[in-house]
mmCIF file of C-alpha atoms (C1' of nucleotides) in Angstrom:
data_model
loop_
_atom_site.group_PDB
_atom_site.id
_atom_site.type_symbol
_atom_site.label_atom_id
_atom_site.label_comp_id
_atom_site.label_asym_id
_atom_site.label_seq_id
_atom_site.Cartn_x
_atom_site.Cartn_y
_atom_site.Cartn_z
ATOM 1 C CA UNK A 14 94.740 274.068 -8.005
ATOM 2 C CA UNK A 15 94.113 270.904 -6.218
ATOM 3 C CA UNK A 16 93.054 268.439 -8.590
ATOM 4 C CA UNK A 17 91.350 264.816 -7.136
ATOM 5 C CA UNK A 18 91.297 261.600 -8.933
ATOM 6 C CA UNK A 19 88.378 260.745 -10.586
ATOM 7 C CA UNK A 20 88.735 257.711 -12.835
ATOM 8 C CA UNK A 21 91.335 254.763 -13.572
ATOM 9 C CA UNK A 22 91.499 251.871 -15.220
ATOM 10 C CA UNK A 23 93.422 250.086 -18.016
ATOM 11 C CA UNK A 24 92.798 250.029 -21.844
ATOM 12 C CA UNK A 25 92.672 246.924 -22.830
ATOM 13 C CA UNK A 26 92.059 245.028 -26.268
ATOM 14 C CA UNK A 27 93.445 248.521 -27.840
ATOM 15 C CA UNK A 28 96.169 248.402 -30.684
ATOM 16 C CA UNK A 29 97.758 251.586 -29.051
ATOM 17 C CA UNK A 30 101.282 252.130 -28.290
ATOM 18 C CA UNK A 31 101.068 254.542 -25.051
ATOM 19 C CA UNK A 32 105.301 255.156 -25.093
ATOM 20 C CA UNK A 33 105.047 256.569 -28.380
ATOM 21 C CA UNK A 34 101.586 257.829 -28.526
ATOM 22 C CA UNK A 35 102.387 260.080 -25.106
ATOM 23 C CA UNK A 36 105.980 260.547 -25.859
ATOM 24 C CA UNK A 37 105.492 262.286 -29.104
ATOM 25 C CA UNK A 38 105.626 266.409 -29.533
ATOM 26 C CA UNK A 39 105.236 265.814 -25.600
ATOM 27 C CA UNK A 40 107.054 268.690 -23.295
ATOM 28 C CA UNK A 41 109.703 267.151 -21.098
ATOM 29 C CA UNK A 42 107.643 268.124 -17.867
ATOM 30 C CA UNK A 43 105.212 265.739 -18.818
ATOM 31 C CA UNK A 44 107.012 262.753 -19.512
ATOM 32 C CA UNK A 45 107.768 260.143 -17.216
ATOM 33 C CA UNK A 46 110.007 256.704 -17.358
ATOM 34 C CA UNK A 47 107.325 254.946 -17.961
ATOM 35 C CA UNK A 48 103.749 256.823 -17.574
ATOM 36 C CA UNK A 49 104.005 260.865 -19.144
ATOM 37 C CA UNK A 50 100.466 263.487 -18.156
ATOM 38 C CA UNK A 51 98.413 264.926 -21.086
ATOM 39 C CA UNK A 52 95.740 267.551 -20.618
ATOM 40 C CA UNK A 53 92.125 266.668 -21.277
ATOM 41 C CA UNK A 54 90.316 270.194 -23.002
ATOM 42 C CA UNK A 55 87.470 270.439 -21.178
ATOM 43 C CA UNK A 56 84.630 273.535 -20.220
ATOM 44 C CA UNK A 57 84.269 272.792 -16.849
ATOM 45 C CA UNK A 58 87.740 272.048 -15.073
ATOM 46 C CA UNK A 59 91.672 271.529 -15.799
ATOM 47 C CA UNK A 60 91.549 267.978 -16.231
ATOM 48 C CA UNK A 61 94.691 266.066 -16.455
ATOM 49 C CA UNK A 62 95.710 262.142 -17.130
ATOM 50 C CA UNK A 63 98.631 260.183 -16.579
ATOM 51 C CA UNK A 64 98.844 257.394 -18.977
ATOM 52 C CA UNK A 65 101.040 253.975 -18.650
ATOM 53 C CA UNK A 66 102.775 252.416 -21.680
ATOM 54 C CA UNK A 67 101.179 249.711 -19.478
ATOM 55 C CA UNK A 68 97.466 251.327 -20.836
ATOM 56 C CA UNK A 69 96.744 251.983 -17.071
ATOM 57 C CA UNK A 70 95.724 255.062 -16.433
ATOM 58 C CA UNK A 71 94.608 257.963 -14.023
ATOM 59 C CA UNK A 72 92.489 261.013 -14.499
ATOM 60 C CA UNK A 73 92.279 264.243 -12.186
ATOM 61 C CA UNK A 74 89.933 266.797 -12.156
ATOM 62 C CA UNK A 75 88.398 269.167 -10.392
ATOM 63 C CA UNK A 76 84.576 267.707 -11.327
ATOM 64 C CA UNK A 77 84.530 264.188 -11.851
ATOM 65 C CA UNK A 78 82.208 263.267 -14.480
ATOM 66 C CA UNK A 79 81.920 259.602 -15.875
ATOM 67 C CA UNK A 80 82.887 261.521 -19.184
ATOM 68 C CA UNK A 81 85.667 261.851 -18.916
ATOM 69 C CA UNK A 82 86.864 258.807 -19.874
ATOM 70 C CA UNK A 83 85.325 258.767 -23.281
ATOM 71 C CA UNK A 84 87.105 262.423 -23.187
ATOM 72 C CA UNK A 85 90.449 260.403 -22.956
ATOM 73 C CA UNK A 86 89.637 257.792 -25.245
ATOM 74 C CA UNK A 87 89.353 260.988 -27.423
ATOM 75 C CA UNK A 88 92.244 262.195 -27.034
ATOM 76 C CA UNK A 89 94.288 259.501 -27.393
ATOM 77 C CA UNK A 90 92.518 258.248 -30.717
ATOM 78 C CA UNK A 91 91.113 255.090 -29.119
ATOM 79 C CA UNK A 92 88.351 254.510 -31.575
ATOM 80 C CA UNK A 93 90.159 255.866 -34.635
ATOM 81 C CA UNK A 94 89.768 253.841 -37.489
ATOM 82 C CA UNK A 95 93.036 254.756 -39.540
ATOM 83 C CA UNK A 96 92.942 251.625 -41.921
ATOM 84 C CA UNK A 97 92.458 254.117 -45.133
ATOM 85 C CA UNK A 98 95.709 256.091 -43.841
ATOM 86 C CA UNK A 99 97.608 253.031 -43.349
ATOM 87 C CA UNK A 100 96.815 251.461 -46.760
ATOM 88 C CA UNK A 101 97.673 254.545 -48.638
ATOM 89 C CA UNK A 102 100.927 254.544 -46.272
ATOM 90 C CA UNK A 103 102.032 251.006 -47.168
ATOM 91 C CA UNK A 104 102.336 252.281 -50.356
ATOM 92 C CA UNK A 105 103.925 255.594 -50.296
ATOM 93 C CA UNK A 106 107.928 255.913 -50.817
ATOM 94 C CA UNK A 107 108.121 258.644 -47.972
ATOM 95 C CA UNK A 108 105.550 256.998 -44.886
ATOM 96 C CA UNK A 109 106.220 253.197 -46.149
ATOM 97 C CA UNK A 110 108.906 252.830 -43.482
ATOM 98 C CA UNK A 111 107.041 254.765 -40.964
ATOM 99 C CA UNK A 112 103.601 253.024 -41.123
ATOM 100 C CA UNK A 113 105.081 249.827 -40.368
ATOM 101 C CA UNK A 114 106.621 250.860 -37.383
ATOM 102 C CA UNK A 115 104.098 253.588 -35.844
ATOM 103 C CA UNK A 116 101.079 251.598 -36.716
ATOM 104 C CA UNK A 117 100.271 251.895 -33.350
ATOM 105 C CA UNK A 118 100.862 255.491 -32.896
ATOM 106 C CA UNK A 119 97.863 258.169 -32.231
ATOM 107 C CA UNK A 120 97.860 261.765 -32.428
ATOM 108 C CA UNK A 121 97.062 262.795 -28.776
ATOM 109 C CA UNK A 122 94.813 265.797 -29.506
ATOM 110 C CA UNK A 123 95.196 268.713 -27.329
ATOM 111 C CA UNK A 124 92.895 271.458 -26.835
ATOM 112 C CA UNK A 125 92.331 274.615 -29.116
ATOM 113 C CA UNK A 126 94.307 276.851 -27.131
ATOM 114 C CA UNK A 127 97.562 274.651 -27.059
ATOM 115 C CA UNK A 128 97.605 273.498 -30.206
ATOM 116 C CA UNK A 129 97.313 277.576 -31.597
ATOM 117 C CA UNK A 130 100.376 278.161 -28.914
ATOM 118 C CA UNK A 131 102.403 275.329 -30.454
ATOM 119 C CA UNK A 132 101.591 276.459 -34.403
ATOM 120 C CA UNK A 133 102.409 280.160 -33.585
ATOM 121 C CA UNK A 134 105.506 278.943 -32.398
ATOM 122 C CA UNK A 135 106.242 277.179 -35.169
ATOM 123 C CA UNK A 136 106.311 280.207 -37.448
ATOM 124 C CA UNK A 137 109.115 281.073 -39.203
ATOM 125 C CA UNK A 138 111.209 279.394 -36.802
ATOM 126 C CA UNK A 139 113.158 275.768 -36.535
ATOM 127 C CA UNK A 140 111.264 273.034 -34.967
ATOM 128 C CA UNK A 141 114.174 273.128 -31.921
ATOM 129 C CA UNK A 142 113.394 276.933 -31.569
ATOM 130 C CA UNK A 143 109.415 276.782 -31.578
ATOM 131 C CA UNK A 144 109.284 273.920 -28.971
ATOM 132 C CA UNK A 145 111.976 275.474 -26.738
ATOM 133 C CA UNK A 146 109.560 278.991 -26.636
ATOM 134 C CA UNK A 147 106.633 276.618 -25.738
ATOM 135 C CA UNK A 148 108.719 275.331 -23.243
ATOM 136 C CA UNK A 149 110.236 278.006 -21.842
ATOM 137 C CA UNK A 150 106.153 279.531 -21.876
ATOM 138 C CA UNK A 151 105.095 276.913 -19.481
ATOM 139 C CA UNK A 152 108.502 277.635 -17.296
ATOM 140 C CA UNK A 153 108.166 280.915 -17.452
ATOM 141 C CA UNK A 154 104.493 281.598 -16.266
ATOM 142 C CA UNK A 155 104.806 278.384 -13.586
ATOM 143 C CA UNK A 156 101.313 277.432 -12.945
ATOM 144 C CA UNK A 157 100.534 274.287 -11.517
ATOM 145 C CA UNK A 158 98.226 271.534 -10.420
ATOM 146 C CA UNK A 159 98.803 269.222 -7.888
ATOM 147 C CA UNK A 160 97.841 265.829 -7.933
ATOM 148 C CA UNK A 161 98.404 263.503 -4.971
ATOM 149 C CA UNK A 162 100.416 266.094 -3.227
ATOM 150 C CA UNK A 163 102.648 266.663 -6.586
ATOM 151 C CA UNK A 164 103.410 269.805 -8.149
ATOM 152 C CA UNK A 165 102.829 269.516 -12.405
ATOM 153 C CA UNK A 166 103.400 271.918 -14.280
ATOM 154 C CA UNK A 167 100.519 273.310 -16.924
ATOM 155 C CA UNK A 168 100.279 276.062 -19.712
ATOM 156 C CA UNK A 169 98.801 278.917 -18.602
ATOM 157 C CA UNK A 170 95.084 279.695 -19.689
ATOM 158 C CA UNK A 171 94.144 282.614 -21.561
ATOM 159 C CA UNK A 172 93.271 284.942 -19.055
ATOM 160 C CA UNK A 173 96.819 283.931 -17.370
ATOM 161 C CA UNK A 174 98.357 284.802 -20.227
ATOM 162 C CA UNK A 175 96.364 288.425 -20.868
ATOM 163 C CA UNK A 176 97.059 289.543 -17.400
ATOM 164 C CA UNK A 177 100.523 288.599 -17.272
ATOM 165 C CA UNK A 178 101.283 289.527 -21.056
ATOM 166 C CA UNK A 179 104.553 290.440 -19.990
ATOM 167 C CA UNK A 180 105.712 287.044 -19.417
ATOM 168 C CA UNK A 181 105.325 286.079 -23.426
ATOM 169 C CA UNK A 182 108.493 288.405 -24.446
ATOM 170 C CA UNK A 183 110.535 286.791 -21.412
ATOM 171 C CA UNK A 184 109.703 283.417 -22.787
ATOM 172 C CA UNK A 185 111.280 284.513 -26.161
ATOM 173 C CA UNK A 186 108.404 284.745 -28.517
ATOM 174 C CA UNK A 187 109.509 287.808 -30.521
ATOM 175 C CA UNK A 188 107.117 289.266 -32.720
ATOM 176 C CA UNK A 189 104.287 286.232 -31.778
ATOM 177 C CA UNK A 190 103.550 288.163 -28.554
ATOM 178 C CA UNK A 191 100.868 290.515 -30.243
ATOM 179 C CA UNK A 192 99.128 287.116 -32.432
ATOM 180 C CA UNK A 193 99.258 285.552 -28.775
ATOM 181 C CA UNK A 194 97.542 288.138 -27.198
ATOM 182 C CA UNK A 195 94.592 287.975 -29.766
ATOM 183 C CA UNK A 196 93.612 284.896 -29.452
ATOM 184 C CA UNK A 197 94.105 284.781 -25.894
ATOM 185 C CA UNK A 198 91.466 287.501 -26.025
ATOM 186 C CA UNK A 199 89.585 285.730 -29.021
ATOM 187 C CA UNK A 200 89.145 282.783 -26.692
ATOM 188 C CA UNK A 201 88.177 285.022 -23.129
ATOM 189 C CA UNK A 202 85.649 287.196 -25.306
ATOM 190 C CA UNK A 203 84.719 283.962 -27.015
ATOM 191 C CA UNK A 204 84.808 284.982 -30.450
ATOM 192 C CA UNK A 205 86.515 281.683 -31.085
ATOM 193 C CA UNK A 206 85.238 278.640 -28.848
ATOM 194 C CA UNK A 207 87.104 274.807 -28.753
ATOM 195 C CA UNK A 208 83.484 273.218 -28.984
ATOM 196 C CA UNK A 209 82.319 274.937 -31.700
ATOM 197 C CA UNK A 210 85.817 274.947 -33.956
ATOM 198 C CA UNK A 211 85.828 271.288 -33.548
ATOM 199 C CA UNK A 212 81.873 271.184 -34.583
ATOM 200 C CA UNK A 213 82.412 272.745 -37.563
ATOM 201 C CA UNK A 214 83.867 272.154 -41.036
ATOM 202 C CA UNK A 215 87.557 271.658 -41.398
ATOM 203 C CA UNK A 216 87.258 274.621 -44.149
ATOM 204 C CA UNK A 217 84.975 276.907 -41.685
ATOM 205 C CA UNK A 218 87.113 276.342 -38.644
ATOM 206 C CA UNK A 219 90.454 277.397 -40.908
ATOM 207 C CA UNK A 220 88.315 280.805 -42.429
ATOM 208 C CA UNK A 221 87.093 281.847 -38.407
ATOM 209 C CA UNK A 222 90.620 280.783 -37.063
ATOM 210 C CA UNK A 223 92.276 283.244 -39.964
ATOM 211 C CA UNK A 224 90.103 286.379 -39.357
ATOM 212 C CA UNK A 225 92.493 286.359 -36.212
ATOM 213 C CA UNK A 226 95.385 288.840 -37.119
ATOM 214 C CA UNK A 227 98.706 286.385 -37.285
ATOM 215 C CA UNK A 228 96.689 283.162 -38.245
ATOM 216 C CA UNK A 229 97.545 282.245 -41.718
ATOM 217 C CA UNK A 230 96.605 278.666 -43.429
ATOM 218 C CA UNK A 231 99.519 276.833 -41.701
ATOM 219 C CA UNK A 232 98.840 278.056 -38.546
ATOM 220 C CA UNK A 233 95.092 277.140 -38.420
ATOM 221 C CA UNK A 234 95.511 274.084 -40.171
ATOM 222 C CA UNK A 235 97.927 272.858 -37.884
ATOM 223 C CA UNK A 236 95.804 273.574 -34.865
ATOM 224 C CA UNK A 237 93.162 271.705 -36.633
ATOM 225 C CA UNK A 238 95.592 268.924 -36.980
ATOM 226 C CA UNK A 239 96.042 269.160 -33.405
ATOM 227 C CA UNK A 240 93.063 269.564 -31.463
ATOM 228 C CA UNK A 241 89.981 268.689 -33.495
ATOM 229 C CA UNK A 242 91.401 264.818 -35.159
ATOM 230 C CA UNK A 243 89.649 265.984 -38.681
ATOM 231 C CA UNK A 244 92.837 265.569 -41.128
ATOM 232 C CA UNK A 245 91.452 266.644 -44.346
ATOM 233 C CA UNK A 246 93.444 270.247 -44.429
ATOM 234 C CA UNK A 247 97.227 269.725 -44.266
ATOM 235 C CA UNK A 248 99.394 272.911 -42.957
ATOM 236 C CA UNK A 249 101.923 273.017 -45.873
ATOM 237 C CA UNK A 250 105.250 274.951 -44.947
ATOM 238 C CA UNK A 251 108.135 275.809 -47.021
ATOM 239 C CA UNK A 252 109.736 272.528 -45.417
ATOM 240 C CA UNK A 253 107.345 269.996 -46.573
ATOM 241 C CA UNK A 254 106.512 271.635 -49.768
ATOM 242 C CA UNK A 255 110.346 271.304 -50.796
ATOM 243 C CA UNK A 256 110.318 268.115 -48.997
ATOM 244 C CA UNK A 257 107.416 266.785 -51.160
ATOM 245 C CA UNK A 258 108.475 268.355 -54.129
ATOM 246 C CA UNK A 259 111.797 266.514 -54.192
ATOM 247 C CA UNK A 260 110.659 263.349 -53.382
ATOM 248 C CA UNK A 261 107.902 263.313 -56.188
ATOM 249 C CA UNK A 262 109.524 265.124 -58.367
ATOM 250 C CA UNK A 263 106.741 267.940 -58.736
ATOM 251 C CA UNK A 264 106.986 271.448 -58.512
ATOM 252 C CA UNK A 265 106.688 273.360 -55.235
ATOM 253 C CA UNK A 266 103.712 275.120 -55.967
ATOM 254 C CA UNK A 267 101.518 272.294 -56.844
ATOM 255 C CA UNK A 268 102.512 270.200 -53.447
ATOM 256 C CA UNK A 269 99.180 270.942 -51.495
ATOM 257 C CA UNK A 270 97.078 270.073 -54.078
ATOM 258 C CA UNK A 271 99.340 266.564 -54.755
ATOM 259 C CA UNK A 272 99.392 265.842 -50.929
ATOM 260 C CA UNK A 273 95.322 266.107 -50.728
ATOM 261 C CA UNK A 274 94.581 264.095 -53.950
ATOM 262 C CA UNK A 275 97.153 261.490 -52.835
ATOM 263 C CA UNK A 276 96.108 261.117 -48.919
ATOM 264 C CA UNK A 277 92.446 262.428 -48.712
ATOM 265 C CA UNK A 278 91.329 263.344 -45.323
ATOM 266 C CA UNK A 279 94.138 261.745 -43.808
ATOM 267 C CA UNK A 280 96.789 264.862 -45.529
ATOM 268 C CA UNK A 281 96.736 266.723 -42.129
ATOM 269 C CA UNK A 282 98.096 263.465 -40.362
ATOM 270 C CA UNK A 283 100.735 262.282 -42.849
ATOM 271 C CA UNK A 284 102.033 266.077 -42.815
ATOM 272 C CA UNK A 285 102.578 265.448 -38.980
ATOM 273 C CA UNK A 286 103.759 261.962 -39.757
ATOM 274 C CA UNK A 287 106.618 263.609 -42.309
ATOM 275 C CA UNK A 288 107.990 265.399 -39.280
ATOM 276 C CA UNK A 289 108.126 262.598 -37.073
ATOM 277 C CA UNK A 290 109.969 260.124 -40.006
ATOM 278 C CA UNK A 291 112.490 263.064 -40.356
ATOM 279 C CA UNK A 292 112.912 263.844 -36.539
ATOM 280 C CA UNK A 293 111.656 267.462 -37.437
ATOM 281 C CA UNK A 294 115.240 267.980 -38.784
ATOM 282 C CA UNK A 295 116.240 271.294 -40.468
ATOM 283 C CA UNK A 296 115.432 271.294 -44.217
ATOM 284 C CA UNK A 297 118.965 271.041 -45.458
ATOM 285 C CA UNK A 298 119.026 268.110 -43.451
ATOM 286 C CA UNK A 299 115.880 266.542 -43.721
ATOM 287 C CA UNK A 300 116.725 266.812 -47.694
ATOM 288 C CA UNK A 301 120.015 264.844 -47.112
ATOM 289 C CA UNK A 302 117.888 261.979 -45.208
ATOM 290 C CA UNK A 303 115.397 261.894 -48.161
ATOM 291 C CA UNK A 304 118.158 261.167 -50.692
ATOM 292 C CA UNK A 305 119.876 258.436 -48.100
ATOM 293 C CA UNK A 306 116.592 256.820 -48.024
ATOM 294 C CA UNK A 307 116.738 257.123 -43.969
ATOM 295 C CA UNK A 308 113.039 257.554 -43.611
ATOM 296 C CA UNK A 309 112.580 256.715 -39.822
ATOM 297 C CA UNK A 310 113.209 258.471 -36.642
ATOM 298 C CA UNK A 311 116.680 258.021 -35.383
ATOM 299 C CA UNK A 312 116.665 257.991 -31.515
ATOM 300 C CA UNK A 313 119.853 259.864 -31.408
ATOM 301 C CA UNK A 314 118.918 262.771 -32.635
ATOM 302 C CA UNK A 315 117.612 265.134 -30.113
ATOM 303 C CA UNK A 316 115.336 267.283 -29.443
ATOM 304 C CA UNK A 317 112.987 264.974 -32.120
ATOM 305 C CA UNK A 318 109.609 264.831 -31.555
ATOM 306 C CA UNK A 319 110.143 261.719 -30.456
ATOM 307 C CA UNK A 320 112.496 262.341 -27.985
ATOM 308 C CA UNK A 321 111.822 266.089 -26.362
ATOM 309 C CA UNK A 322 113.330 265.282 -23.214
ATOM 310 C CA UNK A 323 116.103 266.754 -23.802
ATOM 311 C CA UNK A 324 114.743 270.579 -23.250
ATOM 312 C CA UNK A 325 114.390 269.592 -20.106
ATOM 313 C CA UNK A 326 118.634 269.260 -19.814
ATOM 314 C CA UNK A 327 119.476 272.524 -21.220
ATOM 315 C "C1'" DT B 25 129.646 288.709 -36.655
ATOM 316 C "C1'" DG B 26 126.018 288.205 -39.485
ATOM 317 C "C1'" DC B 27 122.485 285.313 -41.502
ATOM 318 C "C1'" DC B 28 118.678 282.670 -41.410
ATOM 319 C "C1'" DA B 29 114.561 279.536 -39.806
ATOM 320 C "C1'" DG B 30 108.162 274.603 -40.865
ATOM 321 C "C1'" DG B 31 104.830 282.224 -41.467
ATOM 322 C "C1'" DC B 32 102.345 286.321 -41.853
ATOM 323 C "C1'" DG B 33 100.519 290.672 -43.459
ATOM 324 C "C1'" DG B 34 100.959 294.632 -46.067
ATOM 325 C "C1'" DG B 35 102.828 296.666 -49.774
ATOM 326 C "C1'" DG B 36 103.814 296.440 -54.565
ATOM 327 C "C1'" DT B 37 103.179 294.699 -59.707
ATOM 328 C "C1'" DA C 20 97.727 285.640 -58.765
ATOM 329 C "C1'" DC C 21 101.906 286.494 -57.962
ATOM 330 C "C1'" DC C 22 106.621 288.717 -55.670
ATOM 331 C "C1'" DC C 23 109.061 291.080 -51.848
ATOM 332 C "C1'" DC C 24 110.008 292.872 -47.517
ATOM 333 C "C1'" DG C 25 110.136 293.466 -42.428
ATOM 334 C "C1'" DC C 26 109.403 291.322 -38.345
ATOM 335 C "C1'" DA C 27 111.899 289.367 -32.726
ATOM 336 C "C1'" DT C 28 114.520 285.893 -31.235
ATOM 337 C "C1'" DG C 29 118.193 282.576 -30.692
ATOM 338 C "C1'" DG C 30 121.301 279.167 -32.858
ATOM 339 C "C1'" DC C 31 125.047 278.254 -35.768
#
DNA sequence: TGCCAGGCGGGGT
DNA sequence: ACCCCGCATGGC
């Protein structure tokens, strides 16, 4: 799939870190020295930018429409207006430490489709063993695009996936194959669209997402998270609910409705934001950090969501 | 070697 | 509204 280039140009005037805004929960194909792709969901055509930490940037597509840049500026939060988060942030004994130093971090949203892959994958599974199935699902299948004569790599689409099912169990996704294959085929038969989840309620995208047979709360929620930017429903695991309960001294079961009341519609975001303060560590571990009071990323740990290159080196 | 890990659904009570 | 179990896989 031969994609052309339809748009560049350089955001400027934006408070946006592009190293750690593209860097972060980014696969290792996509990640560059100093530039890293992102996918652009879209109807009409695979649509694909590379970004600079520069804030130059190039998009490819099959169509070229002028809206695609607004589609980027999407993606990458551009016109996000995260004051609230940051205020409750500054004064929050978990994300105090983190605000000040990701303030100029965006979630880059992904489409529907992805973000589902990446929460199935994160089921009952470490953070290092969910991203490497995700990774090895994009080796696996192979599919590319090629811009300016380059071979990228890019997830397969649903249909890809459905008539090469056999692919998911090579890529190591265990009993996910079957919760896979049903939204694959939610998405084809369009029983669940990326338009009209991201049109409608946070609470009515989560109840159509978890008529789908191996969608639960956290999986839905997280793909909310992920691909619509509405915040307001946070996907509460077993490691942030001990996490949370330890920290503010509350009991586990009462954690979801103590993370809404205390960060609104921005709980979804400073769930994600948890992660990235603990480097996604295992639970036992991520406890021990807690009580050390080491509440941002270390750059030595790897794989981090910060720092995924290293699936790439294994 | 086992045991378990950021869930889920289906079975119980 | 709870509790409990099995489920595929790979890492420790």
């Amino acid at each position: 799939m031969e994609l052309a280039l339809c748009a560049r140009g350089k955001f400027n005037n934006v408070n946006i870190d592009f190293e750690k805004t593209m860097s972060i929960y980014n696969l290792c194909f996509w990640l560059g020295d100093n530039y890293a792709y992102t996918y652009i969901p879209w109807s009409k055509s695979i649509v694909v930018a590379r970004i600079y930490w520069s804030g130059e940037y190039e998009i490819y597509s099959e169509v070229c429409e002028k809206s695609l840049v607004e589609k980027l500026e999407w993606v990458l939060g551009v016109h996000e207006d995260l004051s609230e988060f940051y205020k409750l942030a500054s004064e929050d004994p978990l994300l105090s430490n983190f605000v000040k130093v990701f303030r100029s971090w965006r979630l880059r949203s992904s489409d529907l489709w992805w973000a589902l892959l990446v929460a199935i994958c994160q089921q009952n599974a470490s953070f290092k063993q969910g991203w490497r199935m995700l990774h090895e699902l994009v080796r696996v299948y192979g599919k590319y695009v090629y811009i300016e004569e380059n071979a990228l790599l890019r997830p397969p689409t649903p249909l890809e996936v459905l008539s090469e099912s056999e692919k998911l169990k090579i890529a190591g996704l265990g009993y996910r194959v079957k919760t896979v294959l049903r939204i694959a085929e939610s998405l084809v038969n369009g029983f669940i669209k990326n338009e009209e989840i991201t049109s409608l309620s946070a609470r009515e995208a989560e109840y159509l997402l978890k008529r789908i047979k191996g969608i639960g709360s956290y999986t839905a929620r997280l793909a909310l998270v992920l691909s619509t930017r509405k915040y307001e429903l946070p996907p509460v695991d077993k490691w942030l609910k001990r996490i949370v309960s330890v920290v503010y001294g509350i009991s586990e079961r009462d954690v979801e409705e103590f993370w809404v009341q205390k960060w609104r519609k921005w709980a979804g975001l400073a769930a994600l934001a948890v992660t990235i303060t603990l480097d996604a560590e295992v639970l036992s571990r991520a406890i021990m950090r807690v009580r050390r009071g080491i509440l941002l990323p270390d750059l030595g740990v790897k794989p981090s969501p910060l720092n995924m290159r290293s699936f790439c080196e294994e």
